[in-house]
C-alpha cells in the first residue's frame, strides 16, 4: 500500500512535547503590544546622542517613533536637519518593520532557525496575514519578504543612477534608499524640506516614486496572485476587483485634481502641462495613505482637499503597507448598497456572493474609523483653536496613517499631538482589530426573536 501523506493540522505544526498553555491574550492584542514595543524601542533610539544633531524631548522622540512605526509620516521635527544619518537609518528600519509588519519578520526568523510555530504563534500569524489556512503562513511570509525587498532594491538602483547626475553616486544612493523605503511602505517621510515639490520639474522621479507607492498599496495577496497567474482570466475575483477599483480611483482622482488645480497659481497653475500631469498624478496616488506631496495641501483648492480626504479614508488594499478602511471594504459597501437598491437578498461581486460576516465587518470598520476621526477632531478642537479644515485634514491624515499635513503638526499643543499618536497607532493596527484586542469575541448560544426596526 502506497504511503499516504499525513494531513497537517494546527496541532501537528506545534511542538509535540510542549506544555499546554491557554492563549490569555487575543492575537490582535499581541499585535498591538508588538507595535507598542517597537514604538518604545524607537523612542529610546531617537533619544540617543547618535540619533540627533541636538537633543530632542522625550515626547518628540515618542511622536517620531510612533509616526515611523505606524508608517504615517506626520512629523514634529525635520528629519533632514534634526536627525543624524544614523537616526535617519533607524527611521527607515522602523518604517520597514512597521510597513511589512513585525509578524512577518518574526515568522521568517523562526522559520530560518528551523523552529516550528506554536499554536499561539499560528493564531497571531493568521491574524496578521488575514489567512485561514496555516499551511499558507510560511509561503506568504517568504513571498512578502522577497517581493518587498526585490521591488525596493531594483527601484533603488534605478533612482541611484538617475539621481547620480545631480547628487553624485554616494549621496544619490542614500537618497534613493531613504525615499524608496518611505514610498513603498507608504510612510511619505522625505529628506527635503517641502517633500517632493522640488521634483515637479522631474516627472521621471515623481512617476517612479508614485509607482512604489501604488505597488506598496495594492496589497501582497494581489501582487502574489499577479506573479503566480499572470493572466487576467486566471486571477482571483478579489485581485480583479482591487485592480479595477485602484485603476478607477487613480484615474478619476488624477483627472479631478488636475482640473481643480490647473488654474491655481499657488500649486501647478504656472507649470507646463506635462509637469502639471506628473504633479497631479503623484498627489492623488500619495493621498491613499502615503504622504508625499507635489503640492502644498494648504494651498490647494477646497474641492481638491475634500477629494484627498476621501481618498485618505479609503486607503489601499488589504495586507498592504497602506491603511485607511481599505479599498476592499469600500468595494463591499458599494456592492451592499447596489444589492439593496436592486432588492437582492445577497451581496454579489463578480458573480460571487459575499458572506454576511464580511459585510458586517466592513460596516463596523467604517463606523469605528469615522467615530475615531470624530472623537479625535473634537478633542483637538478643544485643545487648539485653529481653522476647522486644517484640523480635519490633520486628524484624517493621522487615523488613516497618510502623513499629509497642513503644516500644523509641530504647532499643535502637547495634548493634541498626543491624540494624534493614539490615532496613528489605531489607524495602523486597524480600528476593528483594536476593538477586538480590547474585547475577545465570543459566540453566544442565545438566539433572540426578530424585530422590525425603522431606519432611513
Coordinates of C-alpha atoms in Angstrom, one line a residue:
X1 CA 0.0 0.0 0.0
X2 CA 1.4 3.4 -1.0
X3 CA 2.4 5.8 1.7
X4 CA -0.2 8.3 2.4
X5 CA 0.7 11.9 3.0
X6 CA -0.3 12.9 6.6
X7 CA -2.8 15.7 6.9
X8 CA -1.3 18.7 8.6
X9 CA -3.3 20.3 11.4
X10 CA -2.9 23.2 13.7
X11 CA -1.8 20.8 16.5
X12 CA 0.7 18.9 14.3
X13 CA 2.6 22.0 13.5
X14 CA 3.4 22.8 17.1
X15 CA 5.9 21.0 19.4
X16 CA 4.5 17.6 20.4
X17 CA 6.1 17.7 23.9
X18 CA 5.4 21.4 24.7
X19 CA 3.3 22.1 27.8
X20 CA -0.3 23.1 27.2
X21 CA -1.0 26.8 27.6
X22 CA -4.0 28.9 27.2
X23 CA -4.0 31.9 24.9
X24 CA -4.6 34.5 27.5
X25 CA -4.2 37.4 25.1
X26 CA -6.0 37.6 21.8
X27 CA -3.9 37.7 18.6
X28 CA -4.9 41.4 17.9
X29 CA -3.8 42.3 21.4
X30 CA -0.4 40.6 20.9
X31 CA -0.1 42.6 17.6
X32 CA -0.9 45.8 19.4
X33 CA 1.7 45.1 22.1
X34 CA 4.2 44.2 19.5
X35 CA 3.8 47.6 17.7
X36 CA 3.8 49.3 21.1
X37 CA 7.1 47.6 21.9
X38 CA 8.6 48.8 18.6
X39 CA 7.5 52.4 19.4
X40 CA 9.1 52.3 22.8
X41 CA 12.3 50.9 21.3
X42 CA 12.2 53.6 18.6
X43 CA 11.7 56.3 21.3
X44 CA 14.8 55.1 23.2
X45 CA 16.9 55.0 20.0
X46 CA 15.8 58.5 18.9
X47 CA 16.8 59.8 22.4
X48 CA 20.4 58.5 22.0
X49 CA 23.1 61.1 21.2
X50 CA 24.0 59.3 17.9
X51 CA 20.5 59.7 16.5
X52 CA 20.1 63.5 16.7
X53 CA 22.3 66.5 16.0
X54 CA 20.9 68.2 19.1
X55 CA 18.9 66.7 22.0
X56 CA 15.1 66.4 21.5
X57 CA 12.4 65.9 24.1
X58 CA 11.1 62.5 25.1
X59 CA 7.8 63.3 23.6
X60 CA 9.3 64.4 20.3
X61 CA 11.2 61.1 20.2
X62 CA 8.0 59.2 21.1
X63 CA 6.0 61.1 18.4
X64 CA 8.7 60.5 15.8
X65 CA 8.9 56.7 16.6
X66 CA 5.1 56.4 16.5
X67 CA 4.9 58.1 13.1
X68 CA 7.7 55.8 11.8
X69 CA 6.4 52.5 13.1
X70 CA 2.8 53.3 12.0
X71 CA 4.2 54.4 8.6
X72 CA 2.3 57.7 8.9
X73 CA 4.8 60.4 8.2
X74 CA 3.5 63.3 10.4
X75 CA 6.4 65.0 11.9
X76 CA 7.1 67.4 14.8
X77 CA 10.8 67.5 13.8
X78 CA 12.6 67.9 10.5
X79 CA 14.3 64.5 9.8
X80 CA 16.8 66.1 7.4
X81 CA 18.1 68.7 9.8
X82 CA 17.4 67.2 13.3
X83 CA 18.3 63.5 12.7
X84 CA 21.9 62.3 12.0
X85 CA 22.5 59.8 9.3
X86 CA 22.3 57.1 11.9
X87 CA 19.0 58.5 13.1
X88 CA 17.6 58.5 9.6
X89 CA 18.6 54.9 9.0
X90 CA 16.9 54.0 12.3
X91 CA 13.8 55.7 11.0
X92 CA 13.9 53.7 7.7
X93 CA 14.3 50.4 9.7
X94 CA 11.3 51.3 11.9
X95 CA 9.3 52.2 8.8
X96 CA 10.3 48.9 7.1
X97 CA 9.3 46.8 10.1
X98 CA 6.1 48.8 10.6
X99 CA 5.3 48.6 6.9
X100 CA 5.8 44.9 6.3
X101 CA 4.6 44.0 9.8
X102 CA 6.8 42.8 12.7
X103 CA 5.0 39.4 12.5
X104 CA 6.5 38.8 9.0
X105 CA 10.0 39.3 10.4
X106 CA 9.2 37.2 13.4
X107 CA 7.8 34.3 11.4
X108 CA 10.8 34.5 9.0
X109 CA 13.2 34.4 11.9
X110 CA 11.6 31.3 13.4
X111 CA 11.4 29.5 10.1
X112 CA 15.1 30.4 9.4
X113 CA 16.1 28.8 12.7
X114 CA 14.1 25.7 11.8
X115 CA 11.6 26.2 14.7
X116 CA 8.1 25.0 14.5
X117 CA 5.3 27.5 15.0
X118 CA 3.3 27.1 18.2
X119 CA -0.5 27.3 18.4
X120 CA -0.3 30.8 19.9
X121 CA 2.2 31.9 17.2
X122 CA 0.0 30.4 14.5
X123 CA -3.1 32.3 15.7
X124 CA -1.0 35.5 15.7
X125 CA 0.3 34.9 12.2
X126 CA -3.2 34.1 10.9
X127 CA -4.5 37.3 12.3
X128 CA -1.6 39.4 10.8
X129 CA -1.7 37.8 7.4
X130 CA -5.5 37.7 7.2
X131 CA -5.3 34.0 6.3
X132 CA -7.5 31.0 7.3
X133 CA -5.1 28.3 6.3
X134 CA -2.0 27.7 8.4
X135 CA -0.2 26.0 5.5
X136 CA 0.0 29.3 3.7
X137 CA 1.7 31.2 6.5
X138 CA 5.2 30.2 5.5
X139 CA 4.6 30.8 1.8
X140 CA 3.0 34.2 2.5
X141 CA 5.8 35.3 4.8
X142 CA 8.6 34.5 2.4
X143 CA 6.6 35.9 -0.5
X144 CA 6.1 39.2 1.3
X145 CA 9.8 39.4 2.2
X146 CA 11.1 38.6 -1.3
X147 CA 8.6 40.8 -3.2
X148 CA 9.1 43.8 -1.0
X149 CA 12.8 43.8 -1.0
X150 CA 13.2 42.9 -4.6
X151 CA 10.9 45.8 -5.7
X152 CA 12.7 48.2 -3.4
X153 CA 16.2 47.1 -4.4
X154 CA 15.5 47.4 -8.2
X155 CA 14.0 50.8 -7.8
X156 CA 16.9 52.0 -5.5
X157 CA 19.3 51.1 -8.3
X158 CA 17.3 52.9 -10.9
X159 CA 16.9 56.1 -8.8
X160 CA 20.6 56.0 -7.8
X161 CA 21.6 56.0 -11.5
X162 CA 19.0 58.7 -12.3
X163 CA 19.9 61.0 -9.3
X164 CA 23.7 60.4 -9.5
X165 CA 23.9 63.0 -12.3
X166 CA 22.7 65.6 -9.8
X167 CA 23.9 64.4 -6.4
X168 CA 26.8 62.2 -7.1
X169 CA 26.8 58.4 -6.8
X170 CA 27.2 58.0 -3.0
X171 CA 24.6 60.7 -1.9
X172 CA 22.2 59.6 -4.7
X173 CA 22.3 56.0 -3.4
X174 CA 21.5 57.2 0.1
X175 CA 18.6 59.4 -1.1
X176 CA 17.3 56.6 -3.2
X177 CA 17.4 54.1 -0.3
X178 CA 15.6 56.5 2.0
X179 CA 12.9 57.7 -0.3
X180 CA 12.2 54.3 -1.9
X181 CA 11.8 52.8 1.6
X182 CA 9.4 55.6 2.5
X183 CA 7.4 55.3 -0.7
X184 CA 6.9 51.5 -0.9
X185 CA 6.0 51.4 2.8
X186 CA 3.6 54.3 2.3
X187 CA 5.3 56.4 5.0
X188 CA 5.9 59.6 2.9
X189 CA 8.7 61.0 5.0
X190 CA 11.2 63.0 3.0
X191 CA 14.7 64.4 3.5
X192 CA 13.6 67.5 1.5
X193 CA 12.0 70.5 3.3
X194 CA 9.0 70.6 1.1
X195 CA 8.7 66.9 0.4
X196 CA 8.8 66.3 -3.4
X197 CA 7.5 69.7 -4.5
X198 CA 11.0 70.4 -5.8
X199 CA 10.7 67.4 -8.2
X200 CA 7.8 68.9 -10.2
X201 CA 10.3 69.6 -13.0
X202 CA 11.5 65.9 -12.8
X203 CA 8.5 63.8 -13.9
X204 CA 10.7 60.6 -14.1
X205 CA 11.3 60.8 -10.3
X206 CA 7.7 61.6 -9.5
X207 CA 6.4 58.7 -11.6
X208 CA 9.0 56.3 -10.1
X209 CA 8.0 57.3 -6.5
X210 CA 4.3 57.0 -7.4
X211 CA 4.9 53.5 -8.8
X212 CA 6.4 52.5 -5.5
X213 CA 3.5 54.0 -3.5
X214 CA 1.0 52.2 -5.8
X215 CA 2.7 48.8 -5.5
X216 CA 3.0 49.1 -1.8
X217 CA -0.7 50.0 -1.5
X218 CA -2.0 47.2 -3.7
X219 CA -1.6 44.5 -1.1
X220 CA 0.7 41.5 -1.1
X221 CA -2.1 39.0 -1.9
X222 CA -2.8 40.9 -5.1
X223 CA 0.9 41.1 -6.1
X224 CA 1.4 37.4 -5.3
X225 CA -1.6 36.4 -7.3
X226 CA -0.4 38.5 -10.3
X227 CA 3.1 36.9 -10.2
X228 CA 1.6 33.4 -9.9
X229 CA -1.1 33.6 -12.5
X230 CA 0.0 36.3 -15.0
X231 CA -3.3 36.1 -17.0
X232 CA -6.4 38.1 -16.3
X233 CA -8.7 35.1 -16.7
X234 CA -6.7 33.2 -14.0
X235 CA -6.7 35.9 -11.4
X236 CA -8.9 35.6 -8.3
X237 CA -12.1 37.8 -8.2
X238 CA -10.5 39.7 -5.3
X239 CA -7.4 40.6 -7.3
X240 CA -9.5 41.7 -10.3
X241 CA -11.7 43.9 -8.1
X242 CA -8.8 45.5 -6.4
X243 CA -7.0 46.2 -9.7
X244 CA -10.2 47.6 -11.3
X245 CA -11.0 49.7 -8.2
X246 CA -7.4 51.0 -8.0
X247 CA -7.4 52.0 -11.6
X248 CA -10.8 53.8 -11.4
X249 CA -9.8 55.7 -8.2
X250 CA -6.4 56.7 -9.5
X251 CA -7.6 57.8 -13.0
X252 CA -10.7 59.7 -11.7
X253 CA -8.7 61.3 -8.9
X254 CA -5.9 62.3 -11.3
X255 CA -8.2 64.0 -13.7
X256 CA -10.1 65.7 -10.9
X257 CA -7.0 67.1 -9.2
X258 CA -5.6 68.3 -12.5
X259 CA -8.8 70.1 -13.4
X260 CA -9.2 71.6 -9.9
X261 CA -5.6 72.8 -9.7
X262 CA -4.8 73.8 -13.3
X263 CA -5.9 77.4 -12.7
X264 CA -4.3 77.6 -9.2
X265 CA -1.1 79.7 -9.4
X266 CA -0.2 78.6 -5.9
X267 CA 0.2 74.9 -6.9
X268 CA 0.5 73.9 -10.6
X269 CA -1.1 76.8 -12.4
X270 CA 2.1 78.1 -13.9
X271 CA 3.7 74.8 -14.8
X272 CA 3.9 73.2 -18.3
X273 CA 1.2 70.6 -19.0
X274 CA 3.5 67.5 -18.6
X275 CA 4.7 68.8 -15.2
X276 CA 1.1 69.5 -14.1
X277 CA 0.2 66.0 -15.0
X278 CA 3.1 64.4 -13.1
X279 CA 2.4 66.5 -10.0
X280 CA -1.3 65.7 -10.1
X281 CA -0.6 62.0 -10.5
X282 CA 1.8 61.9 -7.5
X283 CA -0.6 63.9 -5.4
X284 CA -3.6 61.6 -5.9
X285 CA -1.6 58.4 -5.7
X286 CA 0.1 59.6 -2.5
X287 CA -3.3 60.6 -1.0
X288 CA -4.1 57.0 -0.5
X289 CA -2.0 56.9 2.7
X290 CA 1.5 57.7 1.5
X291 CA 2.0 61.3 2.4
X292 CA 4.5 62.5 -0.2
X293 CA 3.3 65.8 -1.8
X294 CA 3.9 67.6 -5.1
X295 CA 1.6 70.5 -3.9
X296 CA 1.1 72.0 -0.5
X297 CA -2.3 70.9 0.7
X298 CA -3.0 74.2 2.5
X299 CA -2.6 76.0 -0.9
X300 CA -4.8 73.6 -2.8
X301 CA -8.5 74.3 -3.7
X302 CA -11.1 73.2 -1.2
X303 CA -12.5 70.7 -3.7
X304 CA -9.1 69.1 -4.0
X305 CA -8.7 68.9 -0.2
X306 CA -12.0 67.2 0.2
X307 CA -11.2 64.7 -2.5
X308 CA -7.9 63.9 -0.9
X309 CA -9.6 63.4 2.4
X310 CA -11.9 60.9 0.8
X311 CA -9.0 59.0 -0.7
X312 CA -7.2 59.0 2.6
X313 CA -10.3 57.4 4.2
X314 CA -10.5 54.7 1.5
X315 CA -6.8 53.8 1.6
X316 CA -5.1 50.9 -0.1
X317 CA -5.5 47.1 -0.4
X318 CA -5.7 44.6 2.5
X319 CA -2.4 43.2 3.8
X320 CA -0.6 46.2 2.2
X321 CA 1.7 48.9 3.6
X322 CA -1.3 51.4 3.2
X323 CA -4.0 51.9 5.8
X324 CA -7.5 53.6 5.7
X325 CA -10.6 51.5 5.7
X326 CA -9.1 49.6 2.7
X327 CA -10.3 49.5 -0.8
X328 CA -11.8 46.1 -0.4
X329 CA -14.1 47.4 2.4
X330 CA -15.2 50.3 0.2
X331 CA -16.0 47.9 -2.7
X332 CA -18.0 45.6 -0.4
X333 CA -20.1 48.6 0.9
X334 CA -20.8 49.8 -2.6
X335 CA -21.9 46.3 -3.6
X336 CA -24.1 46.1 -0.5
X337 CA -25.8 49.4 -1.5
X338 CA -26.3 48.2 -5.1
X339 CA -27.8 44.9 -3.9
X340 CA -30.2 46.8 -1.6
X341 CA -31.3 49.1 -4.5
X342 CA -31.8 46.1 -6.7
X343 CA -33.8 44.3 -4.0
X344 CA -31.3 41.4 -3.9
X345 CA -31.1 39.3 -0.8
X346 CA -27.4 38.6 -1.3
X347 CA -24.4 41.0 -1.8
X348 CA -22.9 40.0 -5.1
X349 CA -19.4 40.7 -6.5
X350 CA -18.2 39.3 -9.8
X351 CA -20.9 36.6 -9.7
X352 CA -19.8 35.6 -6.2
X353 CA -21.9 36.0 -3.1
X354 CA -20.2 38.0 -0.3
X355 CA -20.8 36.3 3.1
X356 CA -22.8 38.4 5.6
X357 CA -19.9 38.5 8.1
X358 CA -17.8 40.4 5.6
X359 CA -20.5 43.0 5.0
X360 CA -20.9 43.4 8.8
X361 CA -17.2 43.7 9.3
X362 CA -17.0 46.4 6.6
X363 CA -19.8 48.4 8.1
X364 CA -18.2 48.1 11.6
X365 CA -14.8 49.2 10.3
X366 CA -16.2 52.3 8.6
X367 CA -18.3 53.3 11.7
X368 CA -15.4 52.7 14.1
X369 CA -12.9 54.6 11.8
X370 CA -15.3 57.6 11.5
X371 CA -16.0 57.5 15.2
X372 CA -12.3 57.7 16.0
X373 CA -11.9 60.5 13.5
X374 CA -14.8 62.5 15.1
X375 CA -13.6 61.9 18.6
X376 CA -10.0 62.9 17.7
X377 CA -11.2 66.0 15.9
X378 CA -13.4 67.0 18.8
X379 CA -10.6 66.6 21.3
X380 CA -8.0 68.5 19.2
X381 CA -10.5 71.3 18.5
X382 CA -10.8 71.7 22.3
X383 CA -7.1 71.9 22.8
X384 CA -6.2 74.1 19.8
X385 CA -8.3 76.8 18.2
X386 CA -7.3 76.5 14.6
X387 CA -9.3 76.5 11.3
X388 CA -11.6 73.5 11.1
X389 CA -10.4 72.5 7.7
X390 CA -6.8 72.2 8.8
X391 CA -7.8 70.2 11.9
X392 CA -10.0 67.8 9.9
X393 CA -7.2 67.2 7.4
X394 CA -4.6 66.6 10.2
X395 CA -6.9 64.2 12.0
X396 CA -7.9 62.3 8.9
X397 CA -4.2 62.0 7.9
X398 CA -3.4 60.5 11.4
X399 CA -6.2 58.0 11.6
X400 CA -5.5 56.8 8.0
X401 CA -1.7 57.0 8.6
X402 CA -1.4 59.1 5.5
X403 CA 1.0 61.7 6.7
X404 CA -0.1 64.6 4.6
X405 CA -0.3 67.8 6.6
X406 CA -1.5 71.4 6.5
X407 CA 1.8 72.2 8.2
X408 CA 0.4 72.5 11.7
X409 CA 1.6 69.2 13.4
X410 CA 4.6 70.9 15.1
X411 CA 2.4 73.9 16.1
X412 CA -0.2 71.8 17.9
X413 CA -0.2 71.7 21.7
X414 CA 1.1 68.7 23.5
X415 CA -2.3 67.2 24.3
X416 CA -3.3 67.5 20.6
X417 CA -0.1 65.8 19.5
X418 CA -0.7 63.0 21.9
X419 CA -4.2 62.5 20.4
X420 CA -2.5 62.2 17.0
X421 CA -0.2 59.5 18.3
X422 CA -3.2 57.5 19.5
X423 CA -4.9 57.9 16.2
X424 CA -1.8 56.9 14.2
X425 CA -1.4 53.8 16.4
X426 CA -5.1 52.9 16.0
X427 CA -5.0 53.6 12.3
X428 CA -2.0 51.3 11.6
X429 CA -3.2 48.5 13.8
X430 CA -6.6 48.7 12.3
X431 CA -9.6 50.2 14.1
X432 CA -11.5 47.0 14.0
X433 CA -8.5 44.9 15.2
X434 CA -8.0 47.5 18.0
X435 CA -11.5 46.9 19.2
X436 CA -11.0 43.1 19.0
X437 CA -7.9 43.5 21.2
X438 CA -10.0 45.1 23.9
X439 CA -12.7 42.5 24.0
X440 CA -12.4 38.8 23.0
X441 CA -15.1 37.8 20.6
X442 CA -17.3 35.1 22.0
X443 CA -20.1 33.2 20.3
X444 CA -23.4 33.3 22.1
X445 CA -25.8 30.4 22.0
X446 CA -28.7 32.6 22.9
X447 CA -31.0 33.5 20.0
X448 CA -33.4 36.3 20.2
X449 CA -36.7 36.8 18.3
X450 CA -36.5 39.1 15.3
X451 CA -37.9 42.6 15.3
X452 CA -38.7 45.2 12.6
X453 CA -36.8 48.5 13.3
X454 CA -37.4 51.6 11.2
X455 CA -34.3 53.1 9.5
X456 CA -33.9 55.7 6.8

